[in-house]
């Protein structure tokens, strides 16, 4: 059965490509999402991508996912990883399985990035592999979405 996967990206990820390229690389979010779209289409699944700098918009999008029969969420909460009880609670409320994604290896960065409000609820975390963090998370979702 076709899987319905939602990929969420948080604040400042719209600047990928030009944002601190030494840390985040030179691929734009558009390029990363386009590649994910091809990967999902080849597996016969539907992928919807959404980026926002706003915590409330991310919470709203997660709440909508429950009504839209989303099977699996991929989320890079960006800076909200380390601060957002609201996004964590939204994910817990909809109870849709999700993978937490980071381009950088957050545990190897500043101490304030070591805490995540998401990891203990996530099916898994892919961190530090650049754009491949997204691709590997999608690959997992394509294999496992819809199965319990
Ligand atoms: C990030 C890591 C976060 O600490 C940071 O605030 C980001 C991006 C990553 O993908 O490596 O904006 O989530």
mmCIF file of C-alpha atoms and ligand atoms in Angstrom:
data_model
loop_
_atom_site.group_PDB
_atom_site.id
_atom_site.type_symbol
_atom_site.label_atom_id
_atom_site.label_comp_id
_atom_site.label_asym_id
_atom_site.label_seq_id
_atom_site.Cartn_x
_atom_site.Cartn_y
_atom_site.Cartn_z
ATOM 1 C CA UNK A 1 0.000 0.000 0.000
ATOM 2 C CA UNK A 2 1.228 3.538 -0.781
ATOM 3 C CA UNK A 3 2.667 5.231 2.243
ATOM 4 C CA UNK A 4 1.959 8.783 3.209
ATOM 5 C CA UNK A 5 5.062 10.402 4.676
ATOM 6 C CA UNK A 6 5.477 13.943 5.991
ATOM 7 C CA UNK A 7 8.915 15.582 6.190
ATOM 8 C CA UNK A 8 9.161 18.600 8.498
ATOM 9 C CA UNK A 9 12.072 21.003 8.770
ATOM 10 C CA UNK A 10 12.404 23.682 11.412
ATOM 11 C CA UNK A 11 13.878 27.171 11.675
ATOM 12 C CA UNK A 12 16.742 28.400 9.517
ATOM 13 C CA UNK A 13 16.803 25.245 7.413
ATOM 14 C CA UNK A 14 15.360 27.380 4.593
ATOM 15 C CA UNK A 15 18.852 28.931 4.534
ATOM 16 C CA UNK A 16 20.654 25.654 3.811
ATOM 17 C CA UNK A 17 23.144 26.118 1.014
ATOM 18 C CA UNK A 18 24.365 29.457 2.347
ATOM 19 C CA UNK A 19 24.005 28.939 6.122
ATOM 20 C CA UNK A 20 27.328 28.043 7.796
ATOM 21 C CA UNK A 21 28.326 25.732 4.916
ATOM 22 C CA UNK A 22 31.286 24.414 6.915
ATOM 23 C CA UNK A 23 28.757 22.798 9.260
ATOM 24 C CA UNK A 24 25.644 22.274 7.160
ATOM 25 C CA UNK A 25 27.107 21.759 3.690
ATOM 26 C CA UNK A 26 26.136 23.416 0.435
ATOM 27 C CA UNK A 27 22.996 21.520 -0.569
ATOM 28 C CA UNK A 28 19.826 23.614 -0.384
ATOM 29 C CA UNK A 29 16.741 22.306 1.381
ATOM 30 C CA UNK A 30 14.993 22.365 -2.015
ATOM 31 C CA UNK A 31 17.652 20.052 -3.466
ATOM 32 C CA UNK A 32 17.459 17.700 -0.482
ATOM 33 C CA UNK A 33 13.655 17.578 -0.671
ATOM 34 C CA UNK A 34 13.689 17.019 -4.431
ATOM 35 C CA UNK A 35 15.931 13.983 -3.996
ATOM 36 C CA UNK A 36 13.658 12.672 -1.238
ATOM 37 C CA UNK A 37 10.666 13.142 -3.548
ATOM 38 C CA UNK A 38 12.320 10.953 -6.202
ATOM 39 C CA UNK A 39 13.215 8.326 -3.557
ATOM 40 C CA UNK A 40 9.596 8.243 -2.307
ATOM 41 C CA UNK A 41 8.099 8.178 -5.817
ATOM 42 C CA UNK A 42 10.339 5.276 -6.811
ATOM 43 C CA UNK A 43 8.915 3.369 -3.853
ATOM 44 C CA UNK A 44 5.364 4.324 -4.895
ATOM 45 C CA UNK A 45 4.809 6.485 -1.824
ATOM 46 C CA UNK A 46 3.639 10.013 -1.233
ATOM 47 C CA UNK A 47 6.001 12.506 0.413
ATOM 48 C CA UNK A 48 4.971 15.980 1.542
ATOM 49 C CA UNK A 49 7.642 18.403 2.733
ATOM 50 C CA UNK A 50 7.085 21.462 4.902
ATOM 51 C CA UNK A 51 9.557 23.934 6.405
ATOM 52 C CA UNK A 52 8.749 26.671 8.861
ATOM 53 C CA UNK A 53 10.590 29.072 11.098
ATOM 54 C CA UNK A 54 7.559 29.167 13.355
ATOM 55 C CA UNK A 55 6.938 26.768 16.224
ATOM 56 C CA UNK A 56 3.163 27.231 16.002
ATOM 57 C CA UNK A 57 3.081 26.378 12.284
ATOM 58 C CA UNK A 58 5.028 23.187 12.943
ATOM 59 C CA UNK A 59 2.609 22.245 15.749
ATOM 60 C CA UNK A 60 -0.369 22.958 13.435
ATOM 61 C CA UNK A 61 1.152 20.847 10.640
ATOM 62 C CA UNK A 62 1.680 17.909 13.025
ATOM 63 C CA UNK A 63 -1.923 18.175 14.261
ATOM 64 C CA UNK A 64 -3.193 18.192 10.645
ATOM 65 C CA UNK A 65 -1.136 15.087 9.889
ATOM 66 C CA UNK A 66 -3.454 13.061 12.101
ATOM 67 C CA UNK A 67 -6.453 14.038 9.925
ATOM 68 C CA UNK A 68 -4.529 13.422 6.702
ATOM 69 C CA UNK A 69 -3.688 9.784 7.422
ATOM 70 C CA UNK A 70 0.032 10.432 7.557
ATOM 71 C CA UNK A 71 1.765 7.113 8.318
ATOM 72 C CA UNK A 72 5.177 8.414 9.277
ATOM 73 C CA UNK A 73 6.878 11.723 10.054
ATOM 74 C CA UNK A 74 10.484 12.693 9.389
ATOM 75 C CA UNK A 75 11.430 15.765 11.385
ATOM 76 C CA UNK A 76 14.482 17.961 11.690
ATOM 77 C CA UNK A 77 13.261 20.289 14.435
ATOM 78 C CA UNK A 78 16.486 22.348 14.087
ATOM 79 C CA UNK A 79 16.901 24.728 17.069
ATOM 80 C CA UNK A 80 13.503 23.631 18.432
ATOM 81 C CA UNK A 81 15.126 20.250 19.121
ATOM 82 C CA UNK A 82 16.640 21.794 22.205
ATOM 83 C CA UNK A 83 13.706 23.941 23.364
ATOM 84 C CA UNK A 84 10.282 22.878 22.172
ATOM 85 C CA UNK A 85 7.972 21.091 24.578
ATOM 86 C CA UNK A 86 5.105 22.220 22.291
ATOM 87 C CA UNK A 87 6.355 20.316 19.220
ATOM 88 C CA UNK A 88 7.210 17.300 21.370
ATOM 89 C CA UNK A 89 3.682 17.316 22.823
ATOM 90 C CA UNK A 90 2.143 17.578 19.335
ATOM 91 C CA UNK A 91 4.069 14.500 18.195
ATOM 92 C CA UNK A 92 3.043 12.625 21.322
ATOM 93 C CA UNK A 93 -0.589 13.686 20.806
ATOM 94 C CA UNK A 94 -0.890 12.437 17.216
ATOM 95 C CA UNK A 95 1.088 9.284 18.028
ATOM 96 C CA UNK A 96 2.453 9.020 14.472
ATOM 97 C CA UNK A 97 5.846 7.272 14.459
ATOM 98 C CA UNK A 98 8.694 9.611 13.617
ATOM 99 C CA UNK A 99 12.439 9.715 13.028
ATOM 100 C CA UNK A 100 14.445 12.689 14.320
ATOM 101 C CA UNK A 101 16.945 14.009 11.787
ATOM 102 C CA UNK A 102 19.990 16.246 12.097
ATOM 103 C CA UNK A 103 22.475 17.166 9.413
ATOM 104 C CA UNK A 104 25.179 17.675 12.030
ATOM 105 C CA UNK A 105 26.288 15.381 14.838
ATOM 106 C CA UNK A 106 24.569 17.272 17.654
ATOM 107 C CA UNK A 107 26.177 15.209 20.422
ATOM 108 C CA UNK A 108 29.597 16.335 19.172
ATOM 109 C CA UNK A 109 28.666 20.030 19.227
ATOM 110 C CA UNK A 110 28.050 22.601 21.991
ATOM 111 C CA UNK A 111 26.627 21.180 25.242
ATOM 112 C CA UNK A 112 23.297 23.003 24.769
ATOM 113 C CA UNK A 113 22.728 20.926 21.610
ATOM 114 C CA UNK A 114 23.169 17.623 23.447
ATOM 115 C CA UNK A 115 19.664 17.691 24.914
ATOM 116 C CA UNK A 116 16.810 16.782 22.585
ATOM 117 C CA UNK A 117 13.154 16.993 23.552
ATOM 118 C CA UNK A 118 12.397 14.425 20.834
ATOM 119 C CA UNK A 119 14.848 11.533 20.942
ATOM 120 C CA UNK A 120 13.125 9.468 23.628
ATOM 121 C CA UNK A 121 9.833 9.546 21.680
ATOM 122 C CA UNK A 122 11.421 8.957 18.270
ATOM 123 C CA UNK A 123 11.625 5.567 16.592
ATOM 124 C CA UNK A 124 15.234 6.547 15.943
ATOM 125 C CA UNK A 125 17.615 9.432 15.377
ATOM 126 C CA UNK A 126 19.828 10.001 12.327
ATOM 127 C CA UNK A 127 22.415 12.662 13.093
ATOM 128 C CA UNK A 128 25.643 13.885 11.560
ATOM 129 C CA UNK A 129 25.420 12.449 8.066
ATOM 130 C CA UNK A 130 24.523 15.658 6.213
ATOM 131 C CA UNK A 131 21.744 15.323 3.635
ATOM 132 C CA UNK A 132 22.129 11.545 3.907
ATOM 133 C CA UNK A 133 20.550 11.810 7.369
ATOM 134 C CA UNK A 134 17.307 12.704 5.562
ATOM 135 C CA UNK A 135 17.737 9.985 2.925
ATOM 136 C CA UNK A 136 18.407 7.223 5.456
ATOM 137 C CA UNK A 137 15.457 8.305 7.591
ATOM 138 C CA UNK A 138 13.206 8.215 4.520
ATOM 139 C CA UNK A 139 14.531 4.822 3.564
ATOM 140 C CA UNK A 140 13.552 3.552 7.030
ATOM 141 C CA UNK A 141 10.103 5.146 6.758
ATOM 142 C CA UNK A 142 9.524 3.573 3.331
ATOM 143 C CA UNK A 143 10.362 0.145 4.765
ATOM 144 C CA UNK A 144 8.440 0.477 8.010
ATOM 145 C CA UNK A 145 5.576 2.985 7.656
ATOM 146 C CA UNK A 146 2.192 1.440 8.205
ATOM 147 C CA UNK A 147 3.622 -1.591 10.001
ATOM 148 C CA UNK A 148 3.382 -1.564 13.788
HETATM 149 C C1 LIG B 1 20.306 20.874 13.308
HETATM 150 C C2 LIG B 1 21.116 20.967 14.612
HETATM 151 C C3 LIG B 1 20.513 21.995 15.551
HETATM 152 O O1 LIG B 1 21.264 22.072 16.753
HETATM 153 C C4 LIG B 1 20.533 23.361 14.897
HETATM 154 O O2 LIG B 1 19.901 24.321 15.731
HETATM 155 C C5 LIG B 1 19.927 23.361 13.535
HETATM 156 C C6 LIG B 1 20.140 22.224 12.648
HETATM 157 C C7 LIG B 1 20.968 19.936 12.280
HETATM 158 O O3 LIG B 1 20.300 19.563 11.315
HETATM 159 O O4 LIG B 1 22.152 19.610 12.410
HETATM 160 O O5 LIG B 1 19.344 24.349 13.109
HETATM 161 O O6 LIG B 1 19.023 20.325 13.614
#
